[in-house]
mmCIF file of C-alpha atoms and ligand atoms in Angstrom:
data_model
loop_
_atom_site.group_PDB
_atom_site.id
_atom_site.type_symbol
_atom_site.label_atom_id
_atom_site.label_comp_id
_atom_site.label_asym_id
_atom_site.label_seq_id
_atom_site.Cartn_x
_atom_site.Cartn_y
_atom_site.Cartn_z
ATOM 1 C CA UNK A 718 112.689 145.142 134.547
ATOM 2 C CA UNK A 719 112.975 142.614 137.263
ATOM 3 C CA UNK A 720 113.188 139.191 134.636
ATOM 4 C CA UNK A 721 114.273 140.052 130.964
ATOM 5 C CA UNK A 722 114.020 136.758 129.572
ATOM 6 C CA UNK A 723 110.866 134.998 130.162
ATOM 7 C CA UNK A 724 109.782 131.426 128.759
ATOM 8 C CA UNK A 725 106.202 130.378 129.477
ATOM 9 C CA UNK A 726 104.611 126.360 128.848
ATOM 10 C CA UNK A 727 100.707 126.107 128.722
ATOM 11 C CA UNK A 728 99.050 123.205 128.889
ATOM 12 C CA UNK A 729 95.622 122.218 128.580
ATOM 13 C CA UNK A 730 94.217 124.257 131.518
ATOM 14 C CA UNK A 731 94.811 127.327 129.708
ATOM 15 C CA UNK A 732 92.114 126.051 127.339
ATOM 16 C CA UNK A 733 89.924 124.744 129.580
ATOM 17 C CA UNK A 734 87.478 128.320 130.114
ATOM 18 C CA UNK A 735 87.413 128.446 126.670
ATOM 19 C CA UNK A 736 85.622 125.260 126.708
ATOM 20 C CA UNK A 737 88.051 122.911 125.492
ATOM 21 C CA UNK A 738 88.311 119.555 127.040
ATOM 22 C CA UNK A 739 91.457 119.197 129.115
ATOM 23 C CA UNK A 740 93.500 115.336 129.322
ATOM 24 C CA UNK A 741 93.238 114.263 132.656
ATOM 25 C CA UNK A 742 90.533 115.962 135.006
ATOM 26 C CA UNK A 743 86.907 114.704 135.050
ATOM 27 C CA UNK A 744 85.590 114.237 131.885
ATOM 28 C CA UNK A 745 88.567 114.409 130.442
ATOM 29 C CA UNK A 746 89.669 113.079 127.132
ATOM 30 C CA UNK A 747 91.586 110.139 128.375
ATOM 31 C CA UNK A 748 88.487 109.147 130.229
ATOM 32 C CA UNK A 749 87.042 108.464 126.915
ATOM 33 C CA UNK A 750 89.531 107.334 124.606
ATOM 34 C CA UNK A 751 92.594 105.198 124.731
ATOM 35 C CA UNK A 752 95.909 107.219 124.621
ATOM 36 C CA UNK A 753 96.995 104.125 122.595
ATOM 37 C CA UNK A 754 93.963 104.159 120.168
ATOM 38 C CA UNK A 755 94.514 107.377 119.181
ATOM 39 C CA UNK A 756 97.620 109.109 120.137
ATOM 40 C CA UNK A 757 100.057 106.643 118.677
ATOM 41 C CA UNK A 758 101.632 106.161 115.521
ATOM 42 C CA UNK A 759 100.666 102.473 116.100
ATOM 43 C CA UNK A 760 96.835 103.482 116.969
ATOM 44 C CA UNK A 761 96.702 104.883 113.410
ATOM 45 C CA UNK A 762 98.277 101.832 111.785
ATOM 46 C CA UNK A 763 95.872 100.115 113.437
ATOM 47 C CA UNK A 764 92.514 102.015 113.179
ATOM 48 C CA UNK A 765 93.336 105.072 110.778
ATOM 49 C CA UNK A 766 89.248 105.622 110.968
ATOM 50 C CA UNK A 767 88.752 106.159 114.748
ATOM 51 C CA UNK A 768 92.245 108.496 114.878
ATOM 52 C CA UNK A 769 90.523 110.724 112.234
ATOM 53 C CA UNK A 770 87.565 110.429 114.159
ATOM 54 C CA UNK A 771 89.474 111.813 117.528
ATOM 55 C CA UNK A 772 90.859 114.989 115.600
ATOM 56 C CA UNK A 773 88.120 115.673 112.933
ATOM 57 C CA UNK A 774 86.164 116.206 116.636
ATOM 58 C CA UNK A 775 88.651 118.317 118.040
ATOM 59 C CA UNK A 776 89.379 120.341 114.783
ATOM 60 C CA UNK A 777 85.588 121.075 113.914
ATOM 61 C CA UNK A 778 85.473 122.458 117.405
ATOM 62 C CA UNK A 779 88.051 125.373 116.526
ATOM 63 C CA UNK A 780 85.756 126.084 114.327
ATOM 64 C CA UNK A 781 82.407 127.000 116.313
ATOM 65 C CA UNK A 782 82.329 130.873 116.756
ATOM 66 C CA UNK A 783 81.494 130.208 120.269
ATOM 67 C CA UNK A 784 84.940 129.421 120.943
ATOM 68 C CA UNK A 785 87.331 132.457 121.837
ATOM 69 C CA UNK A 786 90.572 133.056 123.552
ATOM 70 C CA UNK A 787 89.924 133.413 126.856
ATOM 71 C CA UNK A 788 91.185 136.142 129.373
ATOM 72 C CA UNK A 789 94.744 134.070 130.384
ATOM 73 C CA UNK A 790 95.462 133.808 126.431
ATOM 74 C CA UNK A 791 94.766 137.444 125.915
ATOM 75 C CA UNK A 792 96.705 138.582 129.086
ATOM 76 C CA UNK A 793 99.696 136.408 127.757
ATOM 77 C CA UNK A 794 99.499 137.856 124.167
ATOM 78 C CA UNK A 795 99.619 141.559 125.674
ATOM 79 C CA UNK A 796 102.503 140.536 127.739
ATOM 80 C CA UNK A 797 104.493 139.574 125.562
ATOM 81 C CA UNK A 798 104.152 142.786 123.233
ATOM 82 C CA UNK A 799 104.871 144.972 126.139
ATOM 83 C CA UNK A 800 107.966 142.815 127.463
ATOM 84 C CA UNK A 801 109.039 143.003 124.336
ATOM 85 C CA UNK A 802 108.555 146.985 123.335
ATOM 86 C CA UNK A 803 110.629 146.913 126.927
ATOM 87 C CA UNK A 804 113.580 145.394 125.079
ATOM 88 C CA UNK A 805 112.492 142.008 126.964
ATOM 89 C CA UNK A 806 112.794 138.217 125.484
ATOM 90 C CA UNK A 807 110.112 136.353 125.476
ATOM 91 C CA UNK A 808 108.702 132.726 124.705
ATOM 92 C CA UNK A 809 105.661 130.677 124.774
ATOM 93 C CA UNK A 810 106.210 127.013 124.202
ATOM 94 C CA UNK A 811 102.495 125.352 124.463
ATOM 95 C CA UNK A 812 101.738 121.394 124.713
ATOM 96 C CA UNK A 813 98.046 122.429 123.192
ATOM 97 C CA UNK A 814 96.910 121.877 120.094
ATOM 98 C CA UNK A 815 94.699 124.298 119.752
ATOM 99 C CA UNK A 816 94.894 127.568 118.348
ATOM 100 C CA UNK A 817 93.802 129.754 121.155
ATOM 101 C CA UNK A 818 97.309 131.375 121.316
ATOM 102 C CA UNK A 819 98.104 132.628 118.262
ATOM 103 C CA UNK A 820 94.406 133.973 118.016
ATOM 104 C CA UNK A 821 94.761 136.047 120.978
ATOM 105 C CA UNK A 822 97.739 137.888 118.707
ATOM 106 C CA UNK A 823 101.075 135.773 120.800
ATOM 107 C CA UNK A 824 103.513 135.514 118.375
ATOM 108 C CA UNK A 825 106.799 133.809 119.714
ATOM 109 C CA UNK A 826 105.083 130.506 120.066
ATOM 110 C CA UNK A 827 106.340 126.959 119.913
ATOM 111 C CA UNK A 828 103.579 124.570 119.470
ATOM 112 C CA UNK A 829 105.693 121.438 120.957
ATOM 113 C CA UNK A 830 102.954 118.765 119.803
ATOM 114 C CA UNK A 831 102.230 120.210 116.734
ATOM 115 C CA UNK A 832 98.094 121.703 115.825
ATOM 116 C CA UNK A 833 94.949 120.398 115.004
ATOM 117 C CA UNK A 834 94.890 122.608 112.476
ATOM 118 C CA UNK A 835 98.077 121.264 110.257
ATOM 119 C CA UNK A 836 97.993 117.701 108.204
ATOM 120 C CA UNK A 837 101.463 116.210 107.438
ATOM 121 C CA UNK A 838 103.037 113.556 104.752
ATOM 122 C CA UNK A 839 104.042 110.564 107.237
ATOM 123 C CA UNK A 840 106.892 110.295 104.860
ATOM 124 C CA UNK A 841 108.334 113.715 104.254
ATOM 125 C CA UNK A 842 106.772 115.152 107.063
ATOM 126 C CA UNK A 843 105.415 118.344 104.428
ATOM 127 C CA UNK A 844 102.429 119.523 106.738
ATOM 128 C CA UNK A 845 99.895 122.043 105.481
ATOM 129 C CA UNK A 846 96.941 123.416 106.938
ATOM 130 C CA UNK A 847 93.931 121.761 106.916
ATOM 131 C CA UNK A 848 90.585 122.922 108.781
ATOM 132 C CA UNK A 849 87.983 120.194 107.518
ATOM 133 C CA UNK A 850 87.863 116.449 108.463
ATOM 134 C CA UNK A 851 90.422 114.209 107.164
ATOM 135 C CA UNK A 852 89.747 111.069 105.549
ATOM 136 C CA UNK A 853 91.682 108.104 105.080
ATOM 137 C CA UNK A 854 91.060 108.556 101.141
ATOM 138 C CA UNK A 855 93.065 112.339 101.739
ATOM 139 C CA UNK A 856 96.301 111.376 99.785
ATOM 140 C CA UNK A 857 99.882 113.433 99.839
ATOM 141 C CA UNK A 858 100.934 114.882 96.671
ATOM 142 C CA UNK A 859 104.411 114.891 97.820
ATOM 143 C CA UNK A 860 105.770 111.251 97.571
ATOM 144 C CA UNK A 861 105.388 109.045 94.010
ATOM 145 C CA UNK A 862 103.185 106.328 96.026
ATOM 146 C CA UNK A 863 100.659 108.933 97.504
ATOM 147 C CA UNK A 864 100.338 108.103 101.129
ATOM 148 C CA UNK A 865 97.618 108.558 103.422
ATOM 149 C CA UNK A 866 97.861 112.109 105.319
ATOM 150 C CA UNK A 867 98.082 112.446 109.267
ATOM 151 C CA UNK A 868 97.501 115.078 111.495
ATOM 152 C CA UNK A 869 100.195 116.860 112.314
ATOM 153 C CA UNK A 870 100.253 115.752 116.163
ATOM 154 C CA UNK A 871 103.067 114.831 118.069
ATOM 155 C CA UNK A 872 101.740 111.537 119.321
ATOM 156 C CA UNK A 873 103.001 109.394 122.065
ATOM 157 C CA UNK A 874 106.853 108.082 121.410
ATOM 158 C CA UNK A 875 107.425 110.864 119.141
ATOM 159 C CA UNK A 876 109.811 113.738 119.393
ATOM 160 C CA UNK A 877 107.807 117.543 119.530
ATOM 161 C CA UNK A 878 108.439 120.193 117.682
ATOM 162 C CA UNK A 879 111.645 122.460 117.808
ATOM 163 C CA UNK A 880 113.168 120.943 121.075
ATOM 164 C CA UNK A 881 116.374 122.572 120.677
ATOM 165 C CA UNK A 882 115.083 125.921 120.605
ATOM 166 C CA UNK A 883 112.613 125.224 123.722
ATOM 167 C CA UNK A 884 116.214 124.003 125.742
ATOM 168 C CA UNK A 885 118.142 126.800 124.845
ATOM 169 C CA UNK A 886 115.310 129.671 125.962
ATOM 170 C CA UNK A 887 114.988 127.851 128.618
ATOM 171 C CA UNK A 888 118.685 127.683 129.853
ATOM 172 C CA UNK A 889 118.968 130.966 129.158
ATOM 173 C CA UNK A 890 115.894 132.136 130.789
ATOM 174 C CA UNK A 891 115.810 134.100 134.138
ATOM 175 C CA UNK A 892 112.124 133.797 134.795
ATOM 176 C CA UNK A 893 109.998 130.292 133.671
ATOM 177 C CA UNK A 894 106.177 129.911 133.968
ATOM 178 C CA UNK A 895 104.169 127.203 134.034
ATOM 179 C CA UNK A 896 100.599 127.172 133.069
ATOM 180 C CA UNK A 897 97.725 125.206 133.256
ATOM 181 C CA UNK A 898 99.656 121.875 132.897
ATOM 182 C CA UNK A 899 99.529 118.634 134.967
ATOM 183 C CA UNK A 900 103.555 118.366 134.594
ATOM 184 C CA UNK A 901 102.844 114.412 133.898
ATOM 185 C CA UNK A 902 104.260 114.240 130.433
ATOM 186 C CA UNK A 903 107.960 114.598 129.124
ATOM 187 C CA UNK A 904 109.878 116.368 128.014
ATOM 188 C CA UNK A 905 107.419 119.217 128.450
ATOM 189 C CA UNK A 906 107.180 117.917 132.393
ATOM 190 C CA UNK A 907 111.141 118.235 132.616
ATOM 191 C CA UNK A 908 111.424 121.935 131.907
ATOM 192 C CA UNK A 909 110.985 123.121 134.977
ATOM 193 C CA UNK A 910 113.763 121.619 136.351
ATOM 194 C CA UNK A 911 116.168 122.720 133.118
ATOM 195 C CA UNK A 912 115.059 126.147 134.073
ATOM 196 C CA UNK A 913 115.707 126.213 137.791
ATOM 197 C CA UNK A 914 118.860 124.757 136.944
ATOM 198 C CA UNK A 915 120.017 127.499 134.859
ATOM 199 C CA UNK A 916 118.857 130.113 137.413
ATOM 200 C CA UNK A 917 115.718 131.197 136.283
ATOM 201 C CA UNK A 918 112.719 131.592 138.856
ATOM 202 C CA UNK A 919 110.231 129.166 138.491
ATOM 203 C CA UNK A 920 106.225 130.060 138.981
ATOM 204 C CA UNK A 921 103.039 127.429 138.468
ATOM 205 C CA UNK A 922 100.182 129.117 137.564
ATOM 206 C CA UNK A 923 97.398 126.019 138.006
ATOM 207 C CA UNK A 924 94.170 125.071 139.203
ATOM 208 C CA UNK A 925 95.576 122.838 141.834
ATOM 209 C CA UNK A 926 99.441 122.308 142.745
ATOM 210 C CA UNK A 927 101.439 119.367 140.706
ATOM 211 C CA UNK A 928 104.579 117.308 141.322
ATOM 212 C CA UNK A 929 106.714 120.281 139.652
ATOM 213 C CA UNK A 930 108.738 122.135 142.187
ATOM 214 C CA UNK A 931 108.371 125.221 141.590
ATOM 215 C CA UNK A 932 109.513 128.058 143.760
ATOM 216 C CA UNK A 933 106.386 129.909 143.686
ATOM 217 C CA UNK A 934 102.809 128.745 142.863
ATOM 218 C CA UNK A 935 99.061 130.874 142.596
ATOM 219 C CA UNK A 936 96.079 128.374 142.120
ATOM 220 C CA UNK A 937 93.068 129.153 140.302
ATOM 221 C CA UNK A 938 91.377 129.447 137.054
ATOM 222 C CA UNK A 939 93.459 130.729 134.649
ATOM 223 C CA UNK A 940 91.452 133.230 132.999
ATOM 224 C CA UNK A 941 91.729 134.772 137.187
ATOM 225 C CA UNK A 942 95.035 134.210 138.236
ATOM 226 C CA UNK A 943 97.003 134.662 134.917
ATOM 227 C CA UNK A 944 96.049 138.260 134.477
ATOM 228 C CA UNK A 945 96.392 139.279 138.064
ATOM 229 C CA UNK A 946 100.198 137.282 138.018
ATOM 230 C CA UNK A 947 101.196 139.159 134.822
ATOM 231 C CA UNK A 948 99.807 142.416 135.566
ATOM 232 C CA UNK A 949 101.772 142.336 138.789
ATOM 233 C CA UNK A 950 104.678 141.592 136.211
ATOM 234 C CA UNK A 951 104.815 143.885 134.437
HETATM 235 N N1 APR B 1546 92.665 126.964 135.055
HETATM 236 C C1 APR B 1546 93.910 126.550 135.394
HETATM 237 N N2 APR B 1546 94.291 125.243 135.396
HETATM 238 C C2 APR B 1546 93.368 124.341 135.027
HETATM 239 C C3 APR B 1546 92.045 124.701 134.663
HETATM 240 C C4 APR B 1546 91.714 126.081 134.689
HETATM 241 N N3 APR B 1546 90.485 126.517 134.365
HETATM 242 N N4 APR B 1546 91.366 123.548 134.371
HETATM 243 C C5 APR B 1546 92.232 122.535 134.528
HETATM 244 N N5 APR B 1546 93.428 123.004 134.936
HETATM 245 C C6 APR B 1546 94.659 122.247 135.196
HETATM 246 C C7 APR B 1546 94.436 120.902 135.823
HETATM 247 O O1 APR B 1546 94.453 121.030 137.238
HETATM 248 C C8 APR B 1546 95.650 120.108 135.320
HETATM 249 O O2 APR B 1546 96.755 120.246 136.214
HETATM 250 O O3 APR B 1546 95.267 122.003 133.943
HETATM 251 C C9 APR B 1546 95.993 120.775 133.995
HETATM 252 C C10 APR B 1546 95.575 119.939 132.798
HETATM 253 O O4 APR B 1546 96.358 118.769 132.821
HETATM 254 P P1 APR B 1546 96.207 117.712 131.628
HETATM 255 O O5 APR B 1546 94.753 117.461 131.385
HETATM 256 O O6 APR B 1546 97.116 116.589 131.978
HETATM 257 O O7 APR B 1546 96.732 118.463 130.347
HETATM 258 P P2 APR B 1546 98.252 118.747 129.961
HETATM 259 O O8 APR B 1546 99.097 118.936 131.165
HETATM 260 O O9 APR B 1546 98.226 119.853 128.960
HETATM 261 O O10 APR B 1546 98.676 117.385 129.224
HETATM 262 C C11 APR B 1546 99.967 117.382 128.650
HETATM 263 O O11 APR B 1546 99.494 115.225 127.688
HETATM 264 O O12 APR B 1546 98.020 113.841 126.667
HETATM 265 C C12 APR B 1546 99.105 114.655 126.441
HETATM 266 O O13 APR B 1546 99.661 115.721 124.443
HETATM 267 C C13 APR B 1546 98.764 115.773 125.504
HETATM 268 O O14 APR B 1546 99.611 118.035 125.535
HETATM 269 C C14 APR B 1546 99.009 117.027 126.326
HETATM 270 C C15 APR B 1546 99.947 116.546 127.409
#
């Protein structure tokens, strides 16, 4: 087994053959909305409406049974089972929302910015999952003044999910991958560098090359160049 620890990040790209918007190419979803409308917890103060708007969108579309894993999720899922039967570690720490991943049977996954699919108490922070549209009028049950549920997304300005667990793989990790990820936002954007700091090998899997340096790189649809890096792997 040449790399017994492996941590892998996926970003929107990994999504994008599936047929889910990605951030920042054409068309993207910051071409069309505001980050600061509706990925802020000041956005929702501000226009609670719109916000639900933005996710009610991107939740109902987990929903349409033309939407499937693609190949790349698949190949990572069946990865990760053989790495494992192998007496390998593994990790996948994604920035998307969606639920893509776990559908295509992955289990060690860290969703760092949390999933369309969850609602949370702003309060407490109890989340629950929630596959219709949310309202302004859906209330918590958990506080004695009800409050106003969110979706449980890690907005801009707010700290994702499980952090210390996504340091420690990856300082411990002998082989990182990057996936379908523009590398422009933190601390997601910094873990590259944590890992080639601690040893590991780094490898960008991408349509195009980014700023990460990375000391090996294949470019190309995902649903290609995923399969054909991991079956090499393994
Ligand atoms: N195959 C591989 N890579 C692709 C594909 C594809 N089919 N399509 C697009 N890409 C690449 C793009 O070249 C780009 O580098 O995926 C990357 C998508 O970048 P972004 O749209 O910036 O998405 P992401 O990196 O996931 O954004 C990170 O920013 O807005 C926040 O919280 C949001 O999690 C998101 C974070």
């Amino acid at each position: 087994m040449r790399f017994h620890h492996i941590v892998v990040l996926t970003g929107a790209g990994i999504s994008a053959e599936s047929g889910i918007k990605t951030f920042r190419d054409h068309n993207g979803l910051w071409e069309n909305h505001r980050i600061e409308d509706v990925a802020t917890p000041e956005g929702f103060a501000r226009d609670p409406a719109l916000v639900h708007q933005f996710y009610n969108q991107r939740r109902a579309q987990l929903l349409d049974p033309k939407l499937k894993p693609n190949a790349a999720h698949l190949a990572l899922a069946r990865f990760e089972q053989q790495h494992k039967a192998k007496g390998g570690r593994f990790l996948l720490i994604s920035q998307n929302v969606d639920n893509l991943h776990q559908r295509a049977g992955s289990e060690s996954v860290i969703a760092m910015h949390g999933q369309l699919q969850k609602i949370k108490c702003p309060v407490t922070g109890k989340n629950q999952s929630w596959l219709k549209d949310l309202t302004a009028a859906d209330l918590c049950h958990c506080c004695k003044t009800a409050q106003p549920l969110r979706p449980d997304i890690v907005w801009f300005g707010e700290m994702p999910y499980q952090m210390d667990e996504c340091v420690d793989a990856l300082m411990q990790a002998d082989l990182f991958i990057s996936i379908g990820t523009s590398g422009q936002v933190y601390p997601a954007a910094g873990f590259v560098q944590i890992a080639a700091e601690s040893g590991a090998h780094t490898v960008e899997l991408n349509m195009e090359p980014t700023r990460g340096d990375f000391a090996e790189g294949y470019y190309g649809p995902a649903a290609k160049i995923v399969p054909a890096y991991l079956s090499k792997l393994s």
